[in-house]
Coordinates of C-alpha atoms in Angstrom, one line a residue:
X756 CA -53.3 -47.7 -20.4
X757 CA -55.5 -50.3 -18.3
X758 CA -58.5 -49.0 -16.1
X759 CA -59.2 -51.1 -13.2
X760 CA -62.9 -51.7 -12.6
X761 CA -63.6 -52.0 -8.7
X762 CA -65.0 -55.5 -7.7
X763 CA -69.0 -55.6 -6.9
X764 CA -67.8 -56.3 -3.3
X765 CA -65.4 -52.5 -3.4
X766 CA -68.2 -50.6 -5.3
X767 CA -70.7 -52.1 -2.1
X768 CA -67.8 -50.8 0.9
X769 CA -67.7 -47.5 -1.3
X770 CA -71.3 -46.7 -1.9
X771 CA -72.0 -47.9 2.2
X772 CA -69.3 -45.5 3.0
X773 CA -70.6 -42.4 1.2
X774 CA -73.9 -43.4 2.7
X775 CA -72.9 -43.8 6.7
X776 CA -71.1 -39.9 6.0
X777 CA -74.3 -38.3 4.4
X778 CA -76.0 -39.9 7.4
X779 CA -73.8 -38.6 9.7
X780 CA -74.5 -34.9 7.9
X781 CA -78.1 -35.3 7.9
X782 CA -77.9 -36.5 11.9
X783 CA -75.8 -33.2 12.5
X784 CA -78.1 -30.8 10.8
X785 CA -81.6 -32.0 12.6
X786 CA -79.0 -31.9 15.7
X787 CA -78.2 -28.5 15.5
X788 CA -81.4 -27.5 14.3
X789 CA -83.5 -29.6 17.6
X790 CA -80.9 -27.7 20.0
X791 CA -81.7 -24.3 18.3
X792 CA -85.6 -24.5 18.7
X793 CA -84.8 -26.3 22.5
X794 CA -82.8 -23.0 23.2
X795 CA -84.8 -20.5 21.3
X796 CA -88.2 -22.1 23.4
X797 CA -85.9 -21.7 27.1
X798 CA -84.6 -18.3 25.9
X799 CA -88.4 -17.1 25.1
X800 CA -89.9 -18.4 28.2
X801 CA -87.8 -17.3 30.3
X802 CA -87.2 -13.6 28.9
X803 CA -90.7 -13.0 26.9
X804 CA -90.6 -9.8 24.3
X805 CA -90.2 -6.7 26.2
X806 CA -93.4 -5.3 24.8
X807 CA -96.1 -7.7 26.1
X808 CA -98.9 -5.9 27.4
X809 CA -101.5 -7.7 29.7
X810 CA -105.4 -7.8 30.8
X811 CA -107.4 -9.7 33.7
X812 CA -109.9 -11.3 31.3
X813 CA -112.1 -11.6 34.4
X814 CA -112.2 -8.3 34.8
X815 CA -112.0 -6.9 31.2
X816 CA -115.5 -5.4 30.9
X817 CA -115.2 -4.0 34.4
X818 CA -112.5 -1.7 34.3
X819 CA -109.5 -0.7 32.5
X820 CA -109.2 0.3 28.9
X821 CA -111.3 -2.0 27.2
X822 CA -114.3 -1.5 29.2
X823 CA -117.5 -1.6 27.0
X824 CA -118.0 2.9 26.9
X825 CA -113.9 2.6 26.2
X826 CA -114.5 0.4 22.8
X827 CA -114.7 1.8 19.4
X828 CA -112.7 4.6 18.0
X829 CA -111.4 7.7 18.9
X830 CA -109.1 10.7 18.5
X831 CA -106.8 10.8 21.5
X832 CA -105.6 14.0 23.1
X833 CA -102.7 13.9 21.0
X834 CA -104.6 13.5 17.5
X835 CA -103.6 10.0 17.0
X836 CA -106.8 7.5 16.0
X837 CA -106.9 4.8 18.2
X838 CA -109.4 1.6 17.5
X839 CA -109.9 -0.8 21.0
X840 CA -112.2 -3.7 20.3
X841 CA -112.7 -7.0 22.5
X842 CA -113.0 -10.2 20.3
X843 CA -115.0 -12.9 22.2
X844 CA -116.9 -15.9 20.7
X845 CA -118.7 -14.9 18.4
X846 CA -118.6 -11.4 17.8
X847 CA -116.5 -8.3 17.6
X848 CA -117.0 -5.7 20.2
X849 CA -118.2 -3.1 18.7
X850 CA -119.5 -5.0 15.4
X851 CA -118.4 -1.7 13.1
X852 CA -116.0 0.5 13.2
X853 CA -115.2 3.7 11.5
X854 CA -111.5 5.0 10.6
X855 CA -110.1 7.9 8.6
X856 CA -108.6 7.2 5.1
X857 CA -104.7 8.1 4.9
X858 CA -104.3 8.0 8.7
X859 CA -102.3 6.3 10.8
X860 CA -104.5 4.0 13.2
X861 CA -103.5 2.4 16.1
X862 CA -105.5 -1.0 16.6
X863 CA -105.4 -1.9 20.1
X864 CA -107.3 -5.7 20.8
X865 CA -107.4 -8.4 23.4
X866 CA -109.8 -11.8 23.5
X867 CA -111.8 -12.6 26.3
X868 CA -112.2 -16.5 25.8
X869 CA -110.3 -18.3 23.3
X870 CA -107.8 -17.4 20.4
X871 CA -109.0 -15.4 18.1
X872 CA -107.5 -13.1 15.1
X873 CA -108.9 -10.9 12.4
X874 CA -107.7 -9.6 8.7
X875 CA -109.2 -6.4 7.4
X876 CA -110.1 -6.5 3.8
X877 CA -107.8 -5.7 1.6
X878 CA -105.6 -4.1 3.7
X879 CA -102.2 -5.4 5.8
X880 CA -104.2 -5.5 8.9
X881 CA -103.7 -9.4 9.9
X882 CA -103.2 -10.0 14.1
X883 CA -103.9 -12.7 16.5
X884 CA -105.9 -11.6 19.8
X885 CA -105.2 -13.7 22.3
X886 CA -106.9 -13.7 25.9
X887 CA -105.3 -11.8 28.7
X888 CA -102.7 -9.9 26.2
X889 CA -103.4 -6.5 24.2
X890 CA -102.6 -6.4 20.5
X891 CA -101.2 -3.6 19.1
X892 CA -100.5 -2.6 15.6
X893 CA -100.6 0.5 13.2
X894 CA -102.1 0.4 10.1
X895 CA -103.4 3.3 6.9
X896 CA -106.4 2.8 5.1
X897 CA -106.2 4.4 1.7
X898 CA -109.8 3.8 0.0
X899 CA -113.1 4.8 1.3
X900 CA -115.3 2.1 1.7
X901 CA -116.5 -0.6 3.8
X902 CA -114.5 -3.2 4.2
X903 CA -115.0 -7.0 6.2
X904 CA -113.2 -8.1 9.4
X905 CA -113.3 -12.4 9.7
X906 CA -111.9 -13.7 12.4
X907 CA -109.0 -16.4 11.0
X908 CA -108.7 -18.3 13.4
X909 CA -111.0 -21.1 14.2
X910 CA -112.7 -20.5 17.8
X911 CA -115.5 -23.0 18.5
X912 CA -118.8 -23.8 16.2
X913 CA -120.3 -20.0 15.6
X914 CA -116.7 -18.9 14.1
X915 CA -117.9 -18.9 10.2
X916 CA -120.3 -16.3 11.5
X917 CA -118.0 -14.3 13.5
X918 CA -116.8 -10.8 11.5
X919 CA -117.3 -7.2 12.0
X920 CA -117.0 -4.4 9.4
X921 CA -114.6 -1.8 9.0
X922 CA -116.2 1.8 7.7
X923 CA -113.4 4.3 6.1
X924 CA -114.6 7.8 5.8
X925 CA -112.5 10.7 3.8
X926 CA -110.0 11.8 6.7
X927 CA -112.2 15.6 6.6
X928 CA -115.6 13.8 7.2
X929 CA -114.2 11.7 10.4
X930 CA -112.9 14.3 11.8
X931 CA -116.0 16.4 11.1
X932 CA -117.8 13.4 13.4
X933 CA -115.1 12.4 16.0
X934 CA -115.9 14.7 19.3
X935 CA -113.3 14.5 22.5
X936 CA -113.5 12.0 24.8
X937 CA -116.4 10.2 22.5
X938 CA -116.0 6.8 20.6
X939 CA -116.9 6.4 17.3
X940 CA -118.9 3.2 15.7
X941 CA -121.0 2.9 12.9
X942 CA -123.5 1.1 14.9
X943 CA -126.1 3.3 16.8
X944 CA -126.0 2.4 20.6

């Protein structure tokens, strides 16, 4: 039994061939995957997420819900903890905040200047707060303690110095302290 060997020139036409396919395979993909994002980006900007709540950033600390008597915490009228704070270059309004431990607490934010976004501690509490839009997340703190709140995202030359601190009281001894219609901070005003 006799194997034929392809000539240098065949093994050449083969090896281009295999290569103009893949080629063609690669092309498709990035294709497919260019058209996805070009849709995705028409699709977002023309029909934003449903849930996209808004604020004047000119008129921020004037009225509205995060005027500067609104900010800090507090126990709404149907128990649940809500935290509003205004992030602006280079501080946190208000600089401390106090939550109950094994609480849900409702983080309402917006940025009056630039892009700006905090973690806190060691917790899954990670958001962008971005001017003219309110950001909104839900979050339980289960140890007392203090914990810091950076601001991750790079807003202008003071940003290293930009955090705020997050004060978690027994759920008992917050409530013991929260009175209606009053905000809570651990910073005396």
């Amino acid at each position: 039994m006799s194997t034929a060997t392809p000539s240098s020139h065949e093994s050449e036409a083969i090896a281009v061939a295999a290569e103009r396919r893949w080629s063609f395979v690669v092309a498709a993909i990035i294709a497919v995957l260019v058209l996805v994002m070009i849709v995705t980006g028409l699709h977002w900007s023309s029909m934003p997420p449903s849930r996209v709540e808004t604020v004047d950033v000119k008129t921020l600390h004037l009225r509205g819900e995060f005027v500067e008597r609104n900010l800090g915490t507090a126990v709404e009228a149907d128990n649940r903890v809500v935290v509003r704070l205004v992030a602006q270059q280079y501080s946190f309004e208000p600089q401390c905040i106090v939550v109950p431990a094994d609480t849900p607490v409702t983080f309402r934010a917006t940025a009056t200047d630039a892009i700006h976004g905090f973690i806190i501690g060691r917790t899954n509490a990670n958001t962008m707060v971005v001017p003219g839009f309110v950001a909104t997340f839900t979050t339980s703190f289960h140890r007392t303690g203090e914990q810091l709140m950076p601001c991750h995202e790079y807003c202008g030359t003071g940003h290293e110095a930009m955090w705020a601190r997050v004060q978690v009281l027994p759920r008992d001894e917050f409530m013991a302290k929260a009175r209606p219609g009053e905000r809570l901070s651990c910073v005396a005003r």
